[in-house]
mmCIF file of C-alpha atoms in Angstrom:
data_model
loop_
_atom_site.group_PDB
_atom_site.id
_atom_site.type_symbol
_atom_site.label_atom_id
_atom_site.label_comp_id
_atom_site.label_asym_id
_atom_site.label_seq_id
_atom_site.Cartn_x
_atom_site.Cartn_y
_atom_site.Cartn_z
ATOM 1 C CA UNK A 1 151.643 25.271 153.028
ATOM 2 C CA UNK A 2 148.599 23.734 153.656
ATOM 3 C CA UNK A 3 149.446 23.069 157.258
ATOM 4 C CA UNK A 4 149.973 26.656 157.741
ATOM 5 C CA UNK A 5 146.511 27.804 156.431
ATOM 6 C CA UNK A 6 144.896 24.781 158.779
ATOM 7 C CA UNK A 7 146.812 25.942 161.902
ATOM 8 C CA UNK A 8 146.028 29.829 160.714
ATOM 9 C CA UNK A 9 142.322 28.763 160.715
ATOM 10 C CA UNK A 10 142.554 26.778 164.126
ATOM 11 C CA UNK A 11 144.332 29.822 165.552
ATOM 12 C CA UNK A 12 141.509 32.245 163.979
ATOM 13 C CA UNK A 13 138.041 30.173 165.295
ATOM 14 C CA UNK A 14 140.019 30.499 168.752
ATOM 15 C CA UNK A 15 140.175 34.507 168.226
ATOM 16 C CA UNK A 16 136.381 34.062 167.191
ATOM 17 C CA UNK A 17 135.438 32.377 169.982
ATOM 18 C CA UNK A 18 137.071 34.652 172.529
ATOM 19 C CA UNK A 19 135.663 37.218 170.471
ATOM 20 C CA UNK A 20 132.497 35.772 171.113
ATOM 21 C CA UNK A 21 133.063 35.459 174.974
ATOM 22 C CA UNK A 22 134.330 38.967 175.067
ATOM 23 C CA UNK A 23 130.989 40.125 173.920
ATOM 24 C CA UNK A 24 129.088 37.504 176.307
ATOM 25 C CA UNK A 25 130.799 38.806 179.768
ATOM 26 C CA UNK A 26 130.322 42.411 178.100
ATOM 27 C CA UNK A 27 126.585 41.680 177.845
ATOM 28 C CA UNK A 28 126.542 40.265 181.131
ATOM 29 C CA UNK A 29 128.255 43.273 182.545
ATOM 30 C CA UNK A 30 125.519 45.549 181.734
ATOM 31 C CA UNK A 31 122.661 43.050 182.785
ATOM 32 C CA UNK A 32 124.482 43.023 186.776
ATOM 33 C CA UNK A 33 122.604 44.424 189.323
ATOM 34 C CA UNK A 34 124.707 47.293 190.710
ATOM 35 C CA UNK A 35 125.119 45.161 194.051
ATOM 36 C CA UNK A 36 127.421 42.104 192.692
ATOM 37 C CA UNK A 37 131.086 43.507 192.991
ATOM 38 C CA UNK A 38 132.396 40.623 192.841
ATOM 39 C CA UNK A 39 130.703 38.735 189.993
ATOM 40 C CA UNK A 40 131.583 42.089 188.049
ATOM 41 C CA UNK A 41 135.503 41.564 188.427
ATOM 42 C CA UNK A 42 135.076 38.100 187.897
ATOM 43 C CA UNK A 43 133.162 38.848 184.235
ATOM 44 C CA UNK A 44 135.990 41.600 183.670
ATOM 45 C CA UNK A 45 138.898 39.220 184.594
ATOM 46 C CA UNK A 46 137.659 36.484 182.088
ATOM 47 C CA UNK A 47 137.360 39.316 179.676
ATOM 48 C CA UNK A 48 140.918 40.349 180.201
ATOM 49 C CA UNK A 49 141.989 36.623 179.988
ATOM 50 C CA UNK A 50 140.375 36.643 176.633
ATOM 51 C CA UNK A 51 141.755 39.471 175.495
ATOM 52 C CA UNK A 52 145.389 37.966 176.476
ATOM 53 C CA UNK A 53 144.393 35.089 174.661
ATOM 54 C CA UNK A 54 143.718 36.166 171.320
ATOM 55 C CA UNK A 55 146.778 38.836 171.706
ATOM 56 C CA UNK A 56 148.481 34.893 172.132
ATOM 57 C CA UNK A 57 146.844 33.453 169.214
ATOM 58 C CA UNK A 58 147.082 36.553 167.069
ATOM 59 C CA UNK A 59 150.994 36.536 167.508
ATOM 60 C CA UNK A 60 150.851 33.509 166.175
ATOM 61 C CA UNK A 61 148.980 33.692 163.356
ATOM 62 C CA UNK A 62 151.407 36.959 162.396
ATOM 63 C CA UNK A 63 154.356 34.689 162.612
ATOM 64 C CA UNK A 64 152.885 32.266 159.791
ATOM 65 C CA UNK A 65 152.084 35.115 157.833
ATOM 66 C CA UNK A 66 148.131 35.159 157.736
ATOM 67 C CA UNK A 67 146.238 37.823 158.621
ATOM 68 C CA UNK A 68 143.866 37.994 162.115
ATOM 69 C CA UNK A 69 139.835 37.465 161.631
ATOM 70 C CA UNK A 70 139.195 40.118 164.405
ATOM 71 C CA UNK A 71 135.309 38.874 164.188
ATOM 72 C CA UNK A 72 132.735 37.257 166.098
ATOM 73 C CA UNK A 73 131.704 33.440 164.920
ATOM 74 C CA UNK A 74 128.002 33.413 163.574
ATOM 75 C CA UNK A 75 126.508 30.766 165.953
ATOM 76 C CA UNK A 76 127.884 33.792 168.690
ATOM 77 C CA UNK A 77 125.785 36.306 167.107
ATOM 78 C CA UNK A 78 122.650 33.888 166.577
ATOM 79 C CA UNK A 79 123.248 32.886 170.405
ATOM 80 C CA UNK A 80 123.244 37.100 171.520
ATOM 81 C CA UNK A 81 120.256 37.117 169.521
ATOM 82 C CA UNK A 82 118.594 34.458 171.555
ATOM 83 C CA UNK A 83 119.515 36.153 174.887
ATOM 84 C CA UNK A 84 117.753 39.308 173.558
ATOM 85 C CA UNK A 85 114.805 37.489 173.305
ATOM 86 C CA UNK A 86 114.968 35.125 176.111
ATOM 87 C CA UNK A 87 115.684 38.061 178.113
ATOM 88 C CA UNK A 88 112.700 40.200 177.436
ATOM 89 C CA UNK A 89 110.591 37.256 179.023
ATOM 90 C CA UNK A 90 112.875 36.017 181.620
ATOM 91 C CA UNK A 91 114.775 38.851 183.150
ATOM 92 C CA UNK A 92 118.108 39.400 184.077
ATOM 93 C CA UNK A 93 118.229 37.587 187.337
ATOM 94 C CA UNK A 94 121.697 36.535 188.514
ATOM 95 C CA UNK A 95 121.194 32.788 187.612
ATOM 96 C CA UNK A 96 120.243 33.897 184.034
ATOM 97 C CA UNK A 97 123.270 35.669 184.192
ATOM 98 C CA UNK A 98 125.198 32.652 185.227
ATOM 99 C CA UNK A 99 123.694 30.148 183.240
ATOM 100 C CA UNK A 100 124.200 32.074 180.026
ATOM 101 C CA UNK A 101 127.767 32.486 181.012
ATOM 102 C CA UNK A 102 128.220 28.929 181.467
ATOM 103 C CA UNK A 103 126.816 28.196 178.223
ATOM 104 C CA UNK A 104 129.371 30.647 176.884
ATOM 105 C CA UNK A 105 132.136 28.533 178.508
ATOM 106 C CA UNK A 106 130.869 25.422 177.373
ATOM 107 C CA UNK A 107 131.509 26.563 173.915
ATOM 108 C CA UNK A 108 135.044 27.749 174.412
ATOM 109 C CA UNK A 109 135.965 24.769 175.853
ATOM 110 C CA UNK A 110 134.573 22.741 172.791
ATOM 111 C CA UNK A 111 136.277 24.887 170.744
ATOM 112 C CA UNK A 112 139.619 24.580 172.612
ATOM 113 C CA UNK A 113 139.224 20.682 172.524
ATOM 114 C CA UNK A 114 138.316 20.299 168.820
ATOM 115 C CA UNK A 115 141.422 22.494 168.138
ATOM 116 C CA UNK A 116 143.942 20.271 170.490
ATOM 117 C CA UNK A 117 142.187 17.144 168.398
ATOM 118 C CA UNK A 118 143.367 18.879 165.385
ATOM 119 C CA UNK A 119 146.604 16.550 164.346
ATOM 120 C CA UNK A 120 148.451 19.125 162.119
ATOM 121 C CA UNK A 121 149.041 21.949 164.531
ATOM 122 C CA UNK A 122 152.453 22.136 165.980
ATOM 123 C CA UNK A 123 153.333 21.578 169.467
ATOM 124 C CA UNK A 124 154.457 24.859 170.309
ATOM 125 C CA UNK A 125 150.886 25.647 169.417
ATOM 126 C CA UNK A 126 149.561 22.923 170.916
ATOM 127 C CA UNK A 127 151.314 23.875 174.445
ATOM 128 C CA UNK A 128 149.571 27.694 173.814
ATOM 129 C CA UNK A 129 146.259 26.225 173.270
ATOM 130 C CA UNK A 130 146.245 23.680 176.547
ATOM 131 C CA UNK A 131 147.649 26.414 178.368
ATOM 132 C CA UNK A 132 144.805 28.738 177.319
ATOM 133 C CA UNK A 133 142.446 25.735 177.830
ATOM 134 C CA UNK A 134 143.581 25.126 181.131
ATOM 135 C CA UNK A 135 142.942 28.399 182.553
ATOM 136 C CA UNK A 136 139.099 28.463 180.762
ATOM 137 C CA UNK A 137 138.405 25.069 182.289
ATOM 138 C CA UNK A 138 138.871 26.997 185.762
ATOM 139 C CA UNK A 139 136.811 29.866 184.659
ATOM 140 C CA UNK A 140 133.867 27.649 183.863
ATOM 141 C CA UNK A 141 134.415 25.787 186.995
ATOM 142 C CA UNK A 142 134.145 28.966 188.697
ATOM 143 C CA UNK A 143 131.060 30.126 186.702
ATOM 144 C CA UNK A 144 129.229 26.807 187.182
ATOM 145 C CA UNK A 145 129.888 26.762 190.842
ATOM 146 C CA UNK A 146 128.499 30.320 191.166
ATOM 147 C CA UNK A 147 125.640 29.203 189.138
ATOM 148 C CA UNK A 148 125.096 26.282 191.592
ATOM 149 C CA UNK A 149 124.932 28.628 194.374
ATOM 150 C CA UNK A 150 122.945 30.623 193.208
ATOM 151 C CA UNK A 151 119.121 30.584 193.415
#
């Protein structure tokens, strides 16, 4: 029993965290200039992704019985809150954009390893989450690359 609340709270942060990124590429959505087509369908793919994803995880967490934390994480709302701020003195420029969104996927991908370092969750699970982790490694790739390019 205890396993299954552990795993049901790995399984939830996950949902938090691409909660959390959900709102991120949302915010960054709306802070595009109108002339970057493509970075738009990039931000809306790796919204779609995350919606996948917790659709995945929230499966999952059905299965064992639990019930899905359909939340943000706090540290996501305290980091929003930051961009509000930092944005009323910086701009929106495209980099700002970028650099935000990398800092976004730098905190999935932390969350993704500390929950594949987590010994108790099953390897099913375990092939869901690398899976998951493997495609968000790309999309920060691709967002740090972008970010690189950008002046």
């Amino acid at each position: 029993m205890e396993n299954t609340q552990a795993t049901t709270e790995v399984l939830n942060d996950l949902i938090q965290i691409n909660n959390d990124r959900i709102e991120g590429y949302n915010r960054a959505l709306k802070d595009l200039k109108d002339g970057e087509p493509d970075l738009k369908s990039l931000f809306l793919a790796n919204i779609d992704a995350s919606n996948r994803y917790k659709n995945e995880l929230g499966k999952e967490v059905e299965v064992l019985g639990k019930d899905i934390d359909t939340s943000t994480t706090t540290s996501g709302k305290i980091h929003r809150a930051w961009l509000d701020v930092k944005a009323a003195f910086t701009g929106h420029d495209t980099h700002n954009i970028l650099e935000e969104c990398e800092f976004g996927e730098d905190a999935i991908v932390k969350a993704y390893r500390a929950a594949l370092n987590e010994e108790y969750v099953p390897a099913f699970l375990r092939d869901l989450i690398t899976r998951q982790q493997d495609e968000i490694l790309d999309a920060h790739d691709e967002i740090k690359a972008l970010r690189d390019s950008v002046h």
